[in-house]
Tab-separated table of C-alpha atoms in Angstrom:
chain	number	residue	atom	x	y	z
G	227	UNK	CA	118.476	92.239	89.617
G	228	UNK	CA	114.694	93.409	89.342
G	229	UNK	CA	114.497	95.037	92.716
G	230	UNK	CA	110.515	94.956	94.415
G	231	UNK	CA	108.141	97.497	96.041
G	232	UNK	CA	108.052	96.160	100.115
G	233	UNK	CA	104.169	95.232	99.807
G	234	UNK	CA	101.912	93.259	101.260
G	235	UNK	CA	98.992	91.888	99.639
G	236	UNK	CA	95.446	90.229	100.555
G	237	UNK	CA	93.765	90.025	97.421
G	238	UNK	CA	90.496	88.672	99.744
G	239	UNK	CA	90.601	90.471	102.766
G	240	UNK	CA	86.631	90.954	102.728
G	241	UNK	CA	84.597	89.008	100.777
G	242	UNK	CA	82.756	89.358	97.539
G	243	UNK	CA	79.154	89.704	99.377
G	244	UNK	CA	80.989	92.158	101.932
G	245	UNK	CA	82.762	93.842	99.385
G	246	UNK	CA	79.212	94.622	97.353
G	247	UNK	CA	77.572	96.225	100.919
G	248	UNK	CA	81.149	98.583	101.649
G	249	UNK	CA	80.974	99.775	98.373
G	250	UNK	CA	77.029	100.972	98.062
G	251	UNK	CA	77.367	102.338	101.830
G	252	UNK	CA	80.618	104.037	101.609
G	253	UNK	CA	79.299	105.333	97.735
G	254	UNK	CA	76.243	107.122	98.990
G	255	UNK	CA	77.471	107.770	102.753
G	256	UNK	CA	80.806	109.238	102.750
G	257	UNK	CA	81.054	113.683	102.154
G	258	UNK	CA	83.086	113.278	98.429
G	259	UNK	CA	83.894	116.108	97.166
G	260	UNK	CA	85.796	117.428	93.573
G	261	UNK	CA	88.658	118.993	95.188
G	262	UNK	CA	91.255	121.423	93.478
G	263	UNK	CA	95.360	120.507	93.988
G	264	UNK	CA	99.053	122.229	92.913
G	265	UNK	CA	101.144	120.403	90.754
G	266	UNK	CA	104.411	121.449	89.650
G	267	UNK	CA	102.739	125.216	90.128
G	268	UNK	CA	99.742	125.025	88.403
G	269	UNK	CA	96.206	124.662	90.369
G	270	UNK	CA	94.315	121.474	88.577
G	271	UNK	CA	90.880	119.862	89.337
G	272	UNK	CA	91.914	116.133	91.210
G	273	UNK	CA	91.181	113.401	88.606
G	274	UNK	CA	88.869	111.792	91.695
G	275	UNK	CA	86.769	112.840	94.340
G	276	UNK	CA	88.003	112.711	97.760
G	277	UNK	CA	86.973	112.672	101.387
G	278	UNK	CA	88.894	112.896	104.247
G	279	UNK	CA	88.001	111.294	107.915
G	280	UNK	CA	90.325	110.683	111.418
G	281	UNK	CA	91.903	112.604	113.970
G	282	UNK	CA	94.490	115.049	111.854
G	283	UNK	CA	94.905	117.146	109.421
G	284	UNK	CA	96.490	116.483	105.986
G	285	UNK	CA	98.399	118.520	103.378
G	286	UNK	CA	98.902	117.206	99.867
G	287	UNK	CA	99.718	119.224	96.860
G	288	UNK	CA	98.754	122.200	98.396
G	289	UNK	CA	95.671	121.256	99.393
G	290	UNK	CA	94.783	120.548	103.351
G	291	UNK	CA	92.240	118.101	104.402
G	292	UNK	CA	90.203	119.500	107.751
G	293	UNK	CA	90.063	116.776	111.046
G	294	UNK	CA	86.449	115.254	110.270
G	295	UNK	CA	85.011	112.932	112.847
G	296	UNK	CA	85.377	109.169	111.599
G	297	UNK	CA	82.105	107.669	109.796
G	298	UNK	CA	81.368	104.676	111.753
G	299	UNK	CA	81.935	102.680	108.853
G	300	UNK	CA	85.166	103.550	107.844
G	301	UNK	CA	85.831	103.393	111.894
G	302	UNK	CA	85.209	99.192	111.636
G	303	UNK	CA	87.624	99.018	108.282
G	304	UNK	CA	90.387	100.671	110.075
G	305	UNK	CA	89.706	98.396	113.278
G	306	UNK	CA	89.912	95.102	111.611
G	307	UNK	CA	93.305	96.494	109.663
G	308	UNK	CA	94.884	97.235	112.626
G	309	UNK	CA	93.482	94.024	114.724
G	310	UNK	CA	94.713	92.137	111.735
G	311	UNK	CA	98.274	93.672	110.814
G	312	UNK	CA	98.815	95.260	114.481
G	313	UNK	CA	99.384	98.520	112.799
G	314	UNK	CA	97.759	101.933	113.983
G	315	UNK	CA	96.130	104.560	111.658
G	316	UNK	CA	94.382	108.149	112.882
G	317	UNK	CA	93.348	109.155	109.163
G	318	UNK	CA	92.111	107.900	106.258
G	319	UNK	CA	91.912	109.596	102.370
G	320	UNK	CA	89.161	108.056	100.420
G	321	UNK	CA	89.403	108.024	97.009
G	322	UNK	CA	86.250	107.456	94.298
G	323	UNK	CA	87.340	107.150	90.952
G	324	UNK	CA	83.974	106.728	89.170
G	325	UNK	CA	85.398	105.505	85.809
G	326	UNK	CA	88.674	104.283	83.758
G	327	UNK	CA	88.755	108.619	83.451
G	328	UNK	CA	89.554	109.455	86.841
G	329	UNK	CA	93.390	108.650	87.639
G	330	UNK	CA	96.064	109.660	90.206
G	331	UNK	CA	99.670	110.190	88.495
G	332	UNK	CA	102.859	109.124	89.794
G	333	UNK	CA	103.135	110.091	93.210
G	334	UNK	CA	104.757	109.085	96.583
G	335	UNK	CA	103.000	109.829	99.899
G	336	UNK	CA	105.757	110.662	101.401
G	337	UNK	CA	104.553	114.068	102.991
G	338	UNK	CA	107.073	115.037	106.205
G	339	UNK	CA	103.306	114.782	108.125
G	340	UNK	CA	103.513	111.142	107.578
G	341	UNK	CA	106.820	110.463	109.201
G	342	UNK	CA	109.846	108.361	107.907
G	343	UNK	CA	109.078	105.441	105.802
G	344	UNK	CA	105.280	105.683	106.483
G	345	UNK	CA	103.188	102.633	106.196
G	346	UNK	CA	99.682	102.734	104.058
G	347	UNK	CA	96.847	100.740	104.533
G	348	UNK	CA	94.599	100.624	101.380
G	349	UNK	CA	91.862	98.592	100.540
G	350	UNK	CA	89.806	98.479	97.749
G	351	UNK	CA	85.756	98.019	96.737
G	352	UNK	CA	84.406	98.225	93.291
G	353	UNK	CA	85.861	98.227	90.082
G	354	UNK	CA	89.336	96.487	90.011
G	355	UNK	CA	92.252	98.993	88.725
G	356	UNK	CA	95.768	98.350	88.289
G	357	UNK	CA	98.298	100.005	90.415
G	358	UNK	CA	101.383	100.430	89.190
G	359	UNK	CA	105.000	100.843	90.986
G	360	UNK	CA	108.007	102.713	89.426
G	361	UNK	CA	111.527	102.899	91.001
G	362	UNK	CA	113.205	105.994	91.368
G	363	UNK	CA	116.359	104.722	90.337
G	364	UNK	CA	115.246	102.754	87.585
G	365	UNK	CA	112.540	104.430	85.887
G	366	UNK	CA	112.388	101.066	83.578
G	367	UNK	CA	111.371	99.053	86.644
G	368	UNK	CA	107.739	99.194	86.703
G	369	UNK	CA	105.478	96.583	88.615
G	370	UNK	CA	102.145	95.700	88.168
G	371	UNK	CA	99.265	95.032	90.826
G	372	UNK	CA	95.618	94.588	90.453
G	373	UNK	CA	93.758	95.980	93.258
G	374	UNK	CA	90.493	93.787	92.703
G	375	UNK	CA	87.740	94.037	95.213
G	376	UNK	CA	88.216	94.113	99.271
G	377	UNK	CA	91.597	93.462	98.619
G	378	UNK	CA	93.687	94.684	100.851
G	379	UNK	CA	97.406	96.467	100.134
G	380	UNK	CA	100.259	97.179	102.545
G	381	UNK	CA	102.838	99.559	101.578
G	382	UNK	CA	105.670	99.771	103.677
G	383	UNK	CA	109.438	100.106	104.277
G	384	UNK	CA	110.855	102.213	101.433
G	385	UNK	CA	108.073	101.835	99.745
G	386	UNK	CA	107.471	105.768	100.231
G	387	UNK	CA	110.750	106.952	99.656
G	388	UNK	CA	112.446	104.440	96.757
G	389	UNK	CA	109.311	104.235	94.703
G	390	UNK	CA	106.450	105.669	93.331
G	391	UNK	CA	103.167	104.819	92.010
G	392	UNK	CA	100.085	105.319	89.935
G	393	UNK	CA	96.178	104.199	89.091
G	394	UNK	CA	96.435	105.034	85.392
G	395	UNK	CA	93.709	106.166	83.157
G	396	UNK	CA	91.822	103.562	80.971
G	397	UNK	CA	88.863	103.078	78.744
G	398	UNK	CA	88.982	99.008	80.200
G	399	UNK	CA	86.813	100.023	83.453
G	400	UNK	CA	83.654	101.819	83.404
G	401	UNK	CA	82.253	101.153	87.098
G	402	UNK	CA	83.621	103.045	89.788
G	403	UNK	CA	86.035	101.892	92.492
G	404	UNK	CA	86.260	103.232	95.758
G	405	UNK	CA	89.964	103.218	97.614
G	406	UNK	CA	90.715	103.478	101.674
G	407	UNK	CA	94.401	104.851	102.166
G	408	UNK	CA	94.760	104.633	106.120
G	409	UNK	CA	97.711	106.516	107.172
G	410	UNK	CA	99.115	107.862	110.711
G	411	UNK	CA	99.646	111.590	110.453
G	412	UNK	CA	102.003	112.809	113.386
């Protein structure tokens, strides 16, 4: 039995003129920085750049995110997720990854901040990357996912705590991708 990630996925939840305008705006708009993070004890430069916006703060592998007003941009994304899916987000990550180079490992966001089971909103502009899913009781069970353009991705259920999941290095993509992660932090 090939068990599944609990996803849900828009592959065209803005479209491709949309898509184009989100990406330039939120590329030379949003405050990305090259951020430092604790792995497994040793302090490593983030494979991305990062910005953090909402109501909250946020603590990741040793690294905390300050509470930075919402860019009004970013405010509309998160409003048409939640009209859409009914959900409710106070924070978003944003992730650049400016080439096939920049990567995030194997990782759940499964922070105790976040709650049981936490739900993640993320949606996508740019350069299409593959995400990929790996169950913790299976390591052999891996699942596949482009994230292609104003797409939009649901993660949900056990999502968090059964699986975890990646955006791999490549030398395929060589145009940057920007990626939303709305999240509630309680």
């Amino acid at each position: 039995m090939n068990i599944q990630p609990d996803l849900i996925y828009r592959p065209h939840f803005y479209d491709f003129e949309e898509s184009k305008l989100l990406f330039e705006h939120l590329l030379h708009s949003l405050n990305w920085q090259k951020s430092y993070i604790t792995i497994f004890g040793k302090h490593i430069a983030e494979p991305r750049l990062t910005a953090w916006y909402g109501s909250k703060t946020y603590t990741y592998s040793g690294k905390t995110m300050p509470v930075t007003p919402w860019e009004a941009t970013l405010f509309d994304i998160k409003t048409k997720i939640e009209n859409d899916t009914k959900l409710v987000f106070n924070s978003v990550l944003c992730n650049l990854y400016r080439n096939g180079s920049d990567s995030m490992g194997w990782h759940a966001d499964n922070e105790a901040s976040l709650g049981p089971r936490p739900t993640i909103a993320s949606v996508s502009f740019g350069a299409s990357r593959i995400i990929q899913f790996r169950e913790n009781a299976n390591l052999k069970n891996i699942q596949k996912l482009a994230l292609t353009s104003g797409s939009l991705l649901i993660m949900q259920g056990t999502t968090q705590d059964c699986w975890k999941h990646q955006i791999a290095k490549t030398t395929k993509v060589q145009n940057p991708r920007i990626n939303l992660t709305f999240r509630n932090i309680i």
